[in-house]
Coordinates of C-alpha atoms and ligand atoms in Angstrom, one line a residue:
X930 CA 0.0 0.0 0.0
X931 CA 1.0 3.5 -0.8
X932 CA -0.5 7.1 0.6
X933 CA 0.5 10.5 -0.4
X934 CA 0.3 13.4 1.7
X935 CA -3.2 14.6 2.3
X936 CA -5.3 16.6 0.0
X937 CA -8.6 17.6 -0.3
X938 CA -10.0 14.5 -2.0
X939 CA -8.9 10.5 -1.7
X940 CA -8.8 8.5 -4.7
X941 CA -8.5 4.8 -4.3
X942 CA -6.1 3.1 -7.5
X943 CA -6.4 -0.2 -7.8
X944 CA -4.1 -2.4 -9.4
X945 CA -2.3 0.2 -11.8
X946 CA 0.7 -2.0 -12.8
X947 CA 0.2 -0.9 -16.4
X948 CA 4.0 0.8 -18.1
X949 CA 2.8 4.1 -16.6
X950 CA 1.5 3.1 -13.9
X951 CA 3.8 5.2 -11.7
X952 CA 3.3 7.9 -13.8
X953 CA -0.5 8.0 -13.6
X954 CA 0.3 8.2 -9.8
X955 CA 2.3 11.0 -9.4
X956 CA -0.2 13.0 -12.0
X957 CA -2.9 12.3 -9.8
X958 CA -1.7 13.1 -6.5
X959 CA -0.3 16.3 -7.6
X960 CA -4.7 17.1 -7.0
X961 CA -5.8 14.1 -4.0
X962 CA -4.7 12.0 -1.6
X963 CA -4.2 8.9 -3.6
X964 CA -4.9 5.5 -1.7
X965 CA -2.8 2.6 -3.9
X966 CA -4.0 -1.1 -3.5
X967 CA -2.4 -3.9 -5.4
X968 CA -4.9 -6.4 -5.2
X969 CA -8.5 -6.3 -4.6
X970 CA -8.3 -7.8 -1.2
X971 CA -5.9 -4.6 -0.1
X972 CA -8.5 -2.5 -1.9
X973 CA -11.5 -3.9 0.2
X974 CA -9.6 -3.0 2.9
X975 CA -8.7 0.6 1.8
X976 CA -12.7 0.9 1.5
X977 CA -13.1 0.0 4.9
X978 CA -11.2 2.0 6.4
X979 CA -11.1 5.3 4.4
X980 CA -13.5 7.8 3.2
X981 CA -12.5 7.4 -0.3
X982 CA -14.1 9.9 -3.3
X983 CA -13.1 7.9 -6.2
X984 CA -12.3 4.6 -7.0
X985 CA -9.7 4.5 -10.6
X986 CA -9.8 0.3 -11.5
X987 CA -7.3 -0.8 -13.7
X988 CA -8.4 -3.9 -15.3
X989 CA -4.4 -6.0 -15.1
X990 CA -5.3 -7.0 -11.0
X991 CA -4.5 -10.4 -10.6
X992 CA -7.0 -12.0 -7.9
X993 CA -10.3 -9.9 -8.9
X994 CA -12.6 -8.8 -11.8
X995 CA -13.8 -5.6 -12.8
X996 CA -17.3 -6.8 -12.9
X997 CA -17.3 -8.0 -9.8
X998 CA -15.1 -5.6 -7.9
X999 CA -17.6 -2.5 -8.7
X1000 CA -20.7 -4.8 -8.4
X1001 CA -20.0 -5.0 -4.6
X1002 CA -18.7 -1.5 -4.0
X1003 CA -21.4 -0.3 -6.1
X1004 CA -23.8 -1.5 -3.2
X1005 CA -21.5 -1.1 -0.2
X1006 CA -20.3 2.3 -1.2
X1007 CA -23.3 4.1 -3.4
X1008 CA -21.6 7.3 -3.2
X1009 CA -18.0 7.1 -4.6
X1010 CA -17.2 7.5 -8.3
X1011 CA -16.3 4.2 -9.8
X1012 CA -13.9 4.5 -13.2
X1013 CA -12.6 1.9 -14.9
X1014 CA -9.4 1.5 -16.9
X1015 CA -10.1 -1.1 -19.7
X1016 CA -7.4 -2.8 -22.1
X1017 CA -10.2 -4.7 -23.3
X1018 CA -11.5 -4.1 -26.9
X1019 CA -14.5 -6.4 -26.5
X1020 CA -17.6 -3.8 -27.1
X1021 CA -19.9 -6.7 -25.5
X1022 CA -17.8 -7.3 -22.3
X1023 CA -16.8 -3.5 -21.9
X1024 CA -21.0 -2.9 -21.7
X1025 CA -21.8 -5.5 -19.5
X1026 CA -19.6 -3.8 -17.1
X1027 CA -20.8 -0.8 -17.6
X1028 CA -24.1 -2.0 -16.9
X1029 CA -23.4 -4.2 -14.1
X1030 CA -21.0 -2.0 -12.2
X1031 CA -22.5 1.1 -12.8
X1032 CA -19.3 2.8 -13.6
X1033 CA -19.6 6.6 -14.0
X1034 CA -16.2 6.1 -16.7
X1035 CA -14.7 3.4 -18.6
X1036 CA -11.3 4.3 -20.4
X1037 CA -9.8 2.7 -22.7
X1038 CA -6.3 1.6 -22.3
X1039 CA -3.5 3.3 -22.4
X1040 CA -4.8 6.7 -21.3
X1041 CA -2.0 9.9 -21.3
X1042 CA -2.0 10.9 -17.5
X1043 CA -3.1 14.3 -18.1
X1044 CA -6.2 12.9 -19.6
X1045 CA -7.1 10.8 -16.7
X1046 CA -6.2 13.8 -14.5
X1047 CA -9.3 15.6 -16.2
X1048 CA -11.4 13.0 -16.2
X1049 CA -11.2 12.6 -12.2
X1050 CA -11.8 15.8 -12.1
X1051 CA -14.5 15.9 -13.9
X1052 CA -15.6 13.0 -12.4
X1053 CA -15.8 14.3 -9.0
X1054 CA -17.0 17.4 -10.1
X1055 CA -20.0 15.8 -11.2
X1056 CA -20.3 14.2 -7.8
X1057 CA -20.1 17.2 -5.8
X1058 CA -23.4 19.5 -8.2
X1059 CA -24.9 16.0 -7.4
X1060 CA -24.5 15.7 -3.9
X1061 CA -25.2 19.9 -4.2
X1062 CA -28.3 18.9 -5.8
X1063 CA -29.0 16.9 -3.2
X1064 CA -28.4 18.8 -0.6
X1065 CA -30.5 22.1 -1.4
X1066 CA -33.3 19.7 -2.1
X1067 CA -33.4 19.0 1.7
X1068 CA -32.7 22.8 2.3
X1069 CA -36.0 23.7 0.3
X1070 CA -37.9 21.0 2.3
X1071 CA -36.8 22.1 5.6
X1072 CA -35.7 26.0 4.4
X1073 CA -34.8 28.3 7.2
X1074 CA -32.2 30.1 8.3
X1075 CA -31.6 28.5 11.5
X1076 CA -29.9 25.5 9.7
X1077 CA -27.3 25.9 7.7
X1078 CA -24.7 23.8 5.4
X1079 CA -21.4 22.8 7.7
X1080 CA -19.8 21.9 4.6
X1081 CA -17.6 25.3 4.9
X1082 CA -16.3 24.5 8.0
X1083 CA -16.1 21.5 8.8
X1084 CA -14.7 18.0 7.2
X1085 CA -15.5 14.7 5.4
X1086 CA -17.6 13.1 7.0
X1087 CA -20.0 16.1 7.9
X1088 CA -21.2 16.7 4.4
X1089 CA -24.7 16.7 4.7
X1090 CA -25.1 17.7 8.4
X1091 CA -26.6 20.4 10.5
X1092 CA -26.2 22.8 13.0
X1093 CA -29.4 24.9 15.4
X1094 CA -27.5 26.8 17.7
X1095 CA -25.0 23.9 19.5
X1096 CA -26.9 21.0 18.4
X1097 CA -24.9 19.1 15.0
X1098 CA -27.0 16.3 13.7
X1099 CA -27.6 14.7 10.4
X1100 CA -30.9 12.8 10.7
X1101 CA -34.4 13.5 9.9
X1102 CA -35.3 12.7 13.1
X1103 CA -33.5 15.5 15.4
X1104 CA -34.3 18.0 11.7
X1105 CA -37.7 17.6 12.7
X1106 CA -37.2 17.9 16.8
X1107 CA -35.2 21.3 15.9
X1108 CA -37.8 22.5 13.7
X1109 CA -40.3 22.4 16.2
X1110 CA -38.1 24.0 18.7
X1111 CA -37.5 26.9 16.3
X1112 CA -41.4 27.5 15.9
X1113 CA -42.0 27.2 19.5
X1114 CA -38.8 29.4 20.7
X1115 CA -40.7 32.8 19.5
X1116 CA -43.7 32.0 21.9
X1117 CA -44.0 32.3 25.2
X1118 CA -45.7 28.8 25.7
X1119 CA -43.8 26.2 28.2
X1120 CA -42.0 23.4 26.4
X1121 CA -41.9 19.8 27.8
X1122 CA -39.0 18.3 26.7
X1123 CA -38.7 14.4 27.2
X1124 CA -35.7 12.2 25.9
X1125 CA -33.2 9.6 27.7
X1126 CA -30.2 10.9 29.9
X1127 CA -27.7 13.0 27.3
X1128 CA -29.6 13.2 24.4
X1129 CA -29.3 17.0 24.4
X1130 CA -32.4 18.2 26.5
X1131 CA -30.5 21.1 27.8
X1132 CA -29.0 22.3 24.4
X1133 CA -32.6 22.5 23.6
X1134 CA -33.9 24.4 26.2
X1135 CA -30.5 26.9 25.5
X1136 CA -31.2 27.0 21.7
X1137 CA -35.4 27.8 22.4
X1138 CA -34.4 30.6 24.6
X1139 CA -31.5 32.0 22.3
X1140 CA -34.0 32.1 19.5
X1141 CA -36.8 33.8 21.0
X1142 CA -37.5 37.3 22.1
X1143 CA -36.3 37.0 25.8
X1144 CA -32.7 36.2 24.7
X1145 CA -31.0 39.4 26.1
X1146 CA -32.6 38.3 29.5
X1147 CA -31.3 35.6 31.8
X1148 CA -31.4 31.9 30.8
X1149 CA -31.7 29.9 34.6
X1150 CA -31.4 26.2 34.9
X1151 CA -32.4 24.3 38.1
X1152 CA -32.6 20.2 38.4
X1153 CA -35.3 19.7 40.4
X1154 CA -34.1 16.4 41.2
X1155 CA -31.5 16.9 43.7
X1156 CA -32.9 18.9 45.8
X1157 CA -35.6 18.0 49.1
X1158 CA -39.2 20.1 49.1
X1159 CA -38.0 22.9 51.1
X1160 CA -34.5 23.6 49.7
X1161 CA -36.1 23.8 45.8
X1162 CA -39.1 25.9 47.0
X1163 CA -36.4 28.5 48.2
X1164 CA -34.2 28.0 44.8
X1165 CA -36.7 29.1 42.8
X1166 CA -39.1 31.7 44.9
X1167 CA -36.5 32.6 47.5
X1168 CA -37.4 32.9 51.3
X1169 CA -37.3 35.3 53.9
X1170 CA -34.6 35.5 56.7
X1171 CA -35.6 32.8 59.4
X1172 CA -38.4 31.2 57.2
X1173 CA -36.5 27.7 58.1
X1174 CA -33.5 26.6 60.2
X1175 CA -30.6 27.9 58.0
X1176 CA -32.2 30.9 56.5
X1177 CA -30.1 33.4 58.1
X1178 CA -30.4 36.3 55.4
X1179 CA -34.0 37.2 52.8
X1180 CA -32.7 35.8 49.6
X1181 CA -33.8 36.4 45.9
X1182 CA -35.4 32.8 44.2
X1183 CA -35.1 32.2 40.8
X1184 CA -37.9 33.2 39.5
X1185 CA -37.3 37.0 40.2
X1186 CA -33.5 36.8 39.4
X1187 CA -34.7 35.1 35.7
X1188 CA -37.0 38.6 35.4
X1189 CA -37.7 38.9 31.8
X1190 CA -35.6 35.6 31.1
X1191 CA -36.0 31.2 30.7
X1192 CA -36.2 29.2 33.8
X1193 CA -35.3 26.0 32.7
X1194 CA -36.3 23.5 35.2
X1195 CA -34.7 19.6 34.6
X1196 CA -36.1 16.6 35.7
X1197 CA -39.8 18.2 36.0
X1198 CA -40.8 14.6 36.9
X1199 CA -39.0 14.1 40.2
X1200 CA -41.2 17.2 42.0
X1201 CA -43.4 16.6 45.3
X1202 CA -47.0 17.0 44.8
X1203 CA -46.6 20.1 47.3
X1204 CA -44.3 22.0 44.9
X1205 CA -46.3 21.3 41.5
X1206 CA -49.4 23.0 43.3
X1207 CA -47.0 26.1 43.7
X1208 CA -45.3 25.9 40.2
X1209 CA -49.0 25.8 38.4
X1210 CA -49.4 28.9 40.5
X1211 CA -46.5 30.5 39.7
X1212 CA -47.6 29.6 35.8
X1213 CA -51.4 30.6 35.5
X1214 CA -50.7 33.8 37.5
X1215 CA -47.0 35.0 37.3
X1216 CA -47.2 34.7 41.4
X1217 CA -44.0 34.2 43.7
X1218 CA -44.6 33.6 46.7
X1219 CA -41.2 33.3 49.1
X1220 CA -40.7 31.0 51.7
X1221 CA -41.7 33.1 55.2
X1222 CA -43.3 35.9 53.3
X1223 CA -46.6 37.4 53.7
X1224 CA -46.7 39.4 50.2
X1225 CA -46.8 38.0 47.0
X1226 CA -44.8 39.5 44.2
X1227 CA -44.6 38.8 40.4
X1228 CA -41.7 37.7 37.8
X1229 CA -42.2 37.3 34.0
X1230 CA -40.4 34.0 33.2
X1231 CA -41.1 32.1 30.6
X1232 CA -40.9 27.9 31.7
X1233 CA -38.6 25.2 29.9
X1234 CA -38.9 22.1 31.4
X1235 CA -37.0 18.5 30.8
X1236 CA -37.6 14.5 31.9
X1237 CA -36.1 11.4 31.2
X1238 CA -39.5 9.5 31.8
X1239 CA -42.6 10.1 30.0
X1240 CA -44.1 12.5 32.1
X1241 CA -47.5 11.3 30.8
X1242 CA -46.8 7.5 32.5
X1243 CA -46.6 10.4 36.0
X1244 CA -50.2 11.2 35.2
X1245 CA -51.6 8.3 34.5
X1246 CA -49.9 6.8 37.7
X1247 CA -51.1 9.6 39.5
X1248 CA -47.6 11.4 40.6
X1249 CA -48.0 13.8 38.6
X1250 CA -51.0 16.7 38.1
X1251 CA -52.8 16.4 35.4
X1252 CA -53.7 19.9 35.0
X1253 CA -49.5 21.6 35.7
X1254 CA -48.9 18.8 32.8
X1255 CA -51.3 20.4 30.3
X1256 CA -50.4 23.7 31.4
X1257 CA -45.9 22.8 31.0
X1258 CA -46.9 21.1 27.3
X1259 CA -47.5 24.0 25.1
X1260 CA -44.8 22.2 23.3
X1261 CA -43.9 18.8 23.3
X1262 CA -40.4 17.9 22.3
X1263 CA -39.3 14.7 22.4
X1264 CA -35.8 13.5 21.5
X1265 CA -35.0 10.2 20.4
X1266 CA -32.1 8.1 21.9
X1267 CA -29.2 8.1 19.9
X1268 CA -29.0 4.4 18.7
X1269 CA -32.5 5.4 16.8
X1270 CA -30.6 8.1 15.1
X1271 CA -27.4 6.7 14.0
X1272 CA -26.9 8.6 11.0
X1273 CA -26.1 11.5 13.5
X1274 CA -23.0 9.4 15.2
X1275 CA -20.7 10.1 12.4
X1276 CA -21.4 14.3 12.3
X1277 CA -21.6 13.7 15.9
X1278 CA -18.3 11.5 16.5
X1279 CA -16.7 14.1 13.8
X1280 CA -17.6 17.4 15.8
X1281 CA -16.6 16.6 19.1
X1282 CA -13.3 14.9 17.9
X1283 CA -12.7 18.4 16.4
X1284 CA -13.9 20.1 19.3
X1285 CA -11.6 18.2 21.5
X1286 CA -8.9 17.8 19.9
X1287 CA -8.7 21.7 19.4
X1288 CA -8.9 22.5 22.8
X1289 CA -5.8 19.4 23.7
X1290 CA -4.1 21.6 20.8
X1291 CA -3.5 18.3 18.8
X1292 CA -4.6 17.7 15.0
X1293 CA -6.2 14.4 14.4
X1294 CA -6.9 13.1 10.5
X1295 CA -10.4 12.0 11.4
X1296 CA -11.7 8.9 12.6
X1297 CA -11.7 5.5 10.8
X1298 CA -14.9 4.2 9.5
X1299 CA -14.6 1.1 11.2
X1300 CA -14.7 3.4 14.4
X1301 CA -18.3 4.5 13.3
X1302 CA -19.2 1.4 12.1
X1303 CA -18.6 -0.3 15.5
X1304 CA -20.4 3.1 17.3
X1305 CA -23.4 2.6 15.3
X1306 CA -23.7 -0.6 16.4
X1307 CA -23.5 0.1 20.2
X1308 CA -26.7 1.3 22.4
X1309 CA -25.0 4.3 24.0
X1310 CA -27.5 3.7 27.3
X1311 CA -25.8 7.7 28.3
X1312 CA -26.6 8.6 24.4
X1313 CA -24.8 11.7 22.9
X1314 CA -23.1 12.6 26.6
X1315 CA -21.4 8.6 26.3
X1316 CA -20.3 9.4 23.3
X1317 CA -19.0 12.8 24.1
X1318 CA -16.6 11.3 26.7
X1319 CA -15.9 8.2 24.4
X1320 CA -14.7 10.4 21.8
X1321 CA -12.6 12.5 24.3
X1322 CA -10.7 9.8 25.8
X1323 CA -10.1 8.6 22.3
X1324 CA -8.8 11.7 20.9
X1325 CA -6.2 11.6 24.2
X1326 CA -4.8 8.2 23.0
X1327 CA -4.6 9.2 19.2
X1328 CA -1.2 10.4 18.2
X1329 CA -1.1 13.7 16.5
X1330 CA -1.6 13.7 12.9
X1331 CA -3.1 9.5 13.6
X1332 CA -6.6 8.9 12.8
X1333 CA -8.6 7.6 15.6
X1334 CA -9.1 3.7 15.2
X1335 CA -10.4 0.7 16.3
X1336 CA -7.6 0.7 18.7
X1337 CA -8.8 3.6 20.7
X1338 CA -12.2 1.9 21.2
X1339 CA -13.5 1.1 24.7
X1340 CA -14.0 -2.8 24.5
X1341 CA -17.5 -2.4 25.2
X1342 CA -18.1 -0.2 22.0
X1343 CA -15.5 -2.7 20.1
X1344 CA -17.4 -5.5 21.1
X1345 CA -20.5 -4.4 19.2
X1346 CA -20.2 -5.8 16.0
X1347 CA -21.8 -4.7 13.3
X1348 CA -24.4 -6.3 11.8
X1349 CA -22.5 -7.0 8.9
X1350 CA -19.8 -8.5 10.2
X1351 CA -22.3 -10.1 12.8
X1352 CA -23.9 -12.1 10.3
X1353 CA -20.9 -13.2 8.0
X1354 CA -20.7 -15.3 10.7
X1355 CA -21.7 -18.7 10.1
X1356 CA -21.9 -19.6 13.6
X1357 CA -24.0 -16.2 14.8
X1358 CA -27.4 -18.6 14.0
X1359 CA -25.9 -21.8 16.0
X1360 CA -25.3 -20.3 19.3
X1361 CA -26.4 -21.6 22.0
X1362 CA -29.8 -20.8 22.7
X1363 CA -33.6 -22.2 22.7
X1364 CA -35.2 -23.0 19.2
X1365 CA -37.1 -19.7 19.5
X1366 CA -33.6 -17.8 19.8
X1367 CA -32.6 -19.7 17.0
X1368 CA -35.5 -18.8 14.8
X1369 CA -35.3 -15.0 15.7
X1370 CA -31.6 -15.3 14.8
X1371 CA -32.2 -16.1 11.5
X1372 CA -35.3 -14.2 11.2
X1373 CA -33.1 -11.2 11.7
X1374 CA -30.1 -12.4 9.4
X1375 CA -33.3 -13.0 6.5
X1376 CA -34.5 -9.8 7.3
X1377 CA -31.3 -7.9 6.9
X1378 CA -29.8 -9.5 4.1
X1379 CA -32.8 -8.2 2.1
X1380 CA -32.8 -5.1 3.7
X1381 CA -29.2 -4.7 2.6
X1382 CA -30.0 -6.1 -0.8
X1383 CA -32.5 -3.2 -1.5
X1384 CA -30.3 -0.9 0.1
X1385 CA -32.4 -0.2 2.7
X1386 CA -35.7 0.8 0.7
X1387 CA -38.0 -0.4 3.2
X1388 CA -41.0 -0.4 1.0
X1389 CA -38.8 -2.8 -1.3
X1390 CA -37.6 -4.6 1.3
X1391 CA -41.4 -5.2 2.6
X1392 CA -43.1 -6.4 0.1
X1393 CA -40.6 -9.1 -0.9
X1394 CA -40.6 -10.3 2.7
X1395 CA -44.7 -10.3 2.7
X1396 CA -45.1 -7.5 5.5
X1397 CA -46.5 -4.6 5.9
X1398 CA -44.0 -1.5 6.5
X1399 CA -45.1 -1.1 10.1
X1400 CA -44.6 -5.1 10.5
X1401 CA -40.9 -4.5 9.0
X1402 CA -40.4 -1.1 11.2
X1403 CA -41.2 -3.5 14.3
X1404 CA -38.5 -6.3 13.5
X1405 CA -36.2 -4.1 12.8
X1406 CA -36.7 -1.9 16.2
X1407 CA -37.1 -5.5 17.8
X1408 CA -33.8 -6.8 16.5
X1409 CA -31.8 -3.5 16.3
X1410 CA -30.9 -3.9 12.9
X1411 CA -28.7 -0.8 11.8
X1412 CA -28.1 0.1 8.4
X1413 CA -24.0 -0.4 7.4
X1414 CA -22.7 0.9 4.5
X1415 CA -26.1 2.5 3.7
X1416 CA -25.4 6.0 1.6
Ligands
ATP689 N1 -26.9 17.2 18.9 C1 -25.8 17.5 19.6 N2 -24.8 18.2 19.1 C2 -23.7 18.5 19.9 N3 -23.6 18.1 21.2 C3 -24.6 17.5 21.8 C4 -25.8 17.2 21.0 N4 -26.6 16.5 21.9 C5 -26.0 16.5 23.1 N5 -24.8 17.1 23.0 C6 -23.8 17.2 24.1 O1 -24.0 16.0 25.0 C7 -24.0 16.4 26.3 C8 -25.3 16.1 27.0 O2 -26.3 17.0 26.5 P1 -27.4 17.7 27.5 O3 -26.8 18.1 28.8 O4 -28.1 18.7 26.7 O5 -28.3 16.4 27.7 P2 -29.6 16.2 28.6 O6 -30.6 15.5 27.8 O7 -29.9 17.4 29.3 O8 -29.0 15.1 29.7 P3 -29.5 14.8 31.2 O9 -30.9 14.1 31.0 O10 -28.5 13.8 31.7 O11 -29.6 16.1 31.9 C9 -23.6 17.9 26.4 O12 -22.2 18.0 26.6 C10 -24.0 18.4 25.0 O13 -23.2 19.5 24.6
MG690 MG1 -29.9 17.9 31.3

């Protein structure tokens, strides 16, 4: 294997023993990082662990075919540009290629280097008004200027991400969480925001309040969780000197410091019922009422609140007052756990690397994607916070200038294997386990192997299996499949 310095753009050469071979080499990396494998099996292995661009096949590699080299990266890796260097003069065989593999090129053999040079570009300039194309079709869909392209400043694997205020994501799923936080950040309702531990509740709450009208005035958090009855009451509507044992001066609650501003209040579900009878108070009529006082006085605060449970299970349980729950959900945003949204974990991974990396004053070359690969398959239980410190204390043990690999992994993240890999196994259906096991392991191997075989076109993918697309939505939330490779 060979690698020139870093550019812009990778190419991935395969084979290239041709008389000017070398020459074709040094032409091209004069514009990209050039990736050179001598055999297919190297070349499989350059695709897995690279973000290549472009893939140049010249037709002389001993232990695979054209055909059959683009027919599987034309399916495992949709997105890079496949050309193909023939020798061959066979019109017939040259079109079944063309037609099997999908190749965006096929060039006759020998080609002058400078040629080829303009070709690739070409090539990849294609790619790039496609992807464009792409791209501003999902900007039109979801247009506003909250979001915009991180293309500019930021790398690789970012292409077609996002950004509302501090929150980076690439899936539909937190696009649509985001746009209904930016249509309910210039009200003044209450927003109930519900989602596991780290899945960015707080960021939320911050990015509602910095896009609304009350963003010059204070932005308060308080977890409610913490804190006994007495001690929260006096957080957030402040007490008079002596109201309790320990209460040696008046002090100021919360509520009246946040005059004008957010109170965001975190793990709303955790409150006595003593407390919700004051907050519902404090939300039909503005009223503060401190601890020891006899007066009442009033604070204009608009509410954010936050739970890692369902705060409708509270109600229905009866923990938790029907009417301050109807009142708190003017909005109700609920964000998904990351291992439903794994098309955010490479932006995700990406960003923070970035981030952290900056801030240890160390340059990293990015992350492998068997890295992601593995990440994607994991549950992160602690969700984008997990991942946050995952990433950290792999960017620590990268070297500078090293991409961040599968060696940096925690083993617990390294031992989940992709589904890909998980069921290349022969064995994975055979282990040990009851015949229902058994049949639910292969159920999920059937399942996935036509998933994978339409790409991940889940109406497809349905109606060949004889299900409906909720029944195939349910296996495959049942069985965690994850899309690999998908583009
Ligand atoms: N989409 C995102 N983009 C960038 N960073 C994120 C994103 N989501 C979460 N984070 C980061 O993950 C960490 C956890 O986020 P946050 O504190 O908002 O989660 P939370 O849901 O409030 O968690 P908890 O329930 O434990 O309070 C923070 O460091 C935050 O910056
Ligand atoms: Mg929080």
């Amino acid at each position: 294997m060979f690698v020139t310095e870093k550019k812009e753009e990778t190419l991935l050469l395969v084979g290239g023993n041709t008389t000017n071979g070398s020459e074709i080499l040094s032409y091209l990396s004069k514009d990209y990082r050039v990736l050179s494998a001598k055999t297919g099996k190297e070349a499989y292995e350059l695709l897995r662990l690279n973000e290549i661009d472009a893939i140049l096949f010249d037709e002389d590699i001993g232990d695979i075919s054209g055909e059959s080299f683009f027919k599987e990266a034309r399916v495992r890796y949709p997105d890079i540009t496949r050309i193909f260097m023939s020798e061959s003069r066979d019109d017939q065989k040259v079109m079944e290629i063309f037609k099997a593999g999908a190749v965006y090129q096929i060039i006759p053999k020998p080609c002058p280097p400078w040629h080829l040079r303009l070709l690739v570009n070409r090539a990849l300039e294609s790619r790039e008004l496609a992807r464009r194309h792409r791209f501003l079709s999902r900007e039109l869909k979801f247009s506003d200027n909250a979001f915009r392209s991180s293309k500019d400043h930021m790398v690789k694997l970012l292409r077609e991400s996002y950004e509302f205020d501090k929150l980076v994501f690439a899936s539909d799923a937190m696009l649509n969480v985001c746009n209904l936080a930016r249509k309910a950040a210039p009200t003044d309702l209450p927003v109930l925001i519900q989602g596991e531990t780290g899945t960015g509740k707080e960021l939320i709450a911050k990015a509602i309040h910095g896009f609304g009208s009350r963003k010059a005035f204070p932005f308060l958090v308080q977890n409610c969780g913490a804190l006994p009855d007495e001690l929260l009451q006096s957080e957030l509507f402040g007490h008079k000197r002596g109201a309790f044992t320990g209460a040696v001066s008046d002090r100021l609650g919360l509520f009246s410091a946040a005059d004008g501003g957010t109170v965001f209040l975190d793990e709303i579900s955790e409150v006595s019922p003593a407390f919700q009878v004051s907050l519902l108070r404090f939300l039909q009529e503005g009223e503060i009422k401190p601890l020891g006082a006899d007066k009442v006085g009033y604070a204009d605060v608009r509410i954010l609140v936050a739970s890692n449970h369902p705060i409708k299970e509270r109600v229905e349980a009866g923990t938790f007052r029907k009417d301050l729950y109807y009142r708190l959900h003017g909005f109700e945003i609920n964000i998904p756990p990351l291992r439903e949204r794994v098309e955010d974990i490479p932006v995700l991974a990406e960003y923070l690397s970035r981030n952290y990396a900056e801030t240890l004053n160390r340059k990293i070359a990015g992350i492998s994607g068997q890295v992601i690969r593995h990440m994607q398959a994991y549950s992160f239980p602690g969700n984008v916070r997990e991942l946050e410190t995952e990433i950290r204390r792999m960017v620590a043990l990268t070297s500078n200038g090293e991409f961040v690999s599968i060696e940096h992994l925690s083993s617990e993240i390294a031992q989940a294997l992709p589904v890909d890999d998980r069921i290349k196994e022969q064995s994975y259906i055979n282990e040990a386990g009851t015949l229902k096991e058994k049949v639910e392991r292969l159920e999920a191997l059937i399942v996935t192997q036509c998933l994978t075989r339409h790409r991940w076109n889940q109406s497809k993918a349905a109606k060949e299996l004889g299900l409906s697309r909720v029944g195939l939505a349910n296996k495959i939330k049942r069985y965690q499949l994850i899309a690999v490779g998908k583009s």
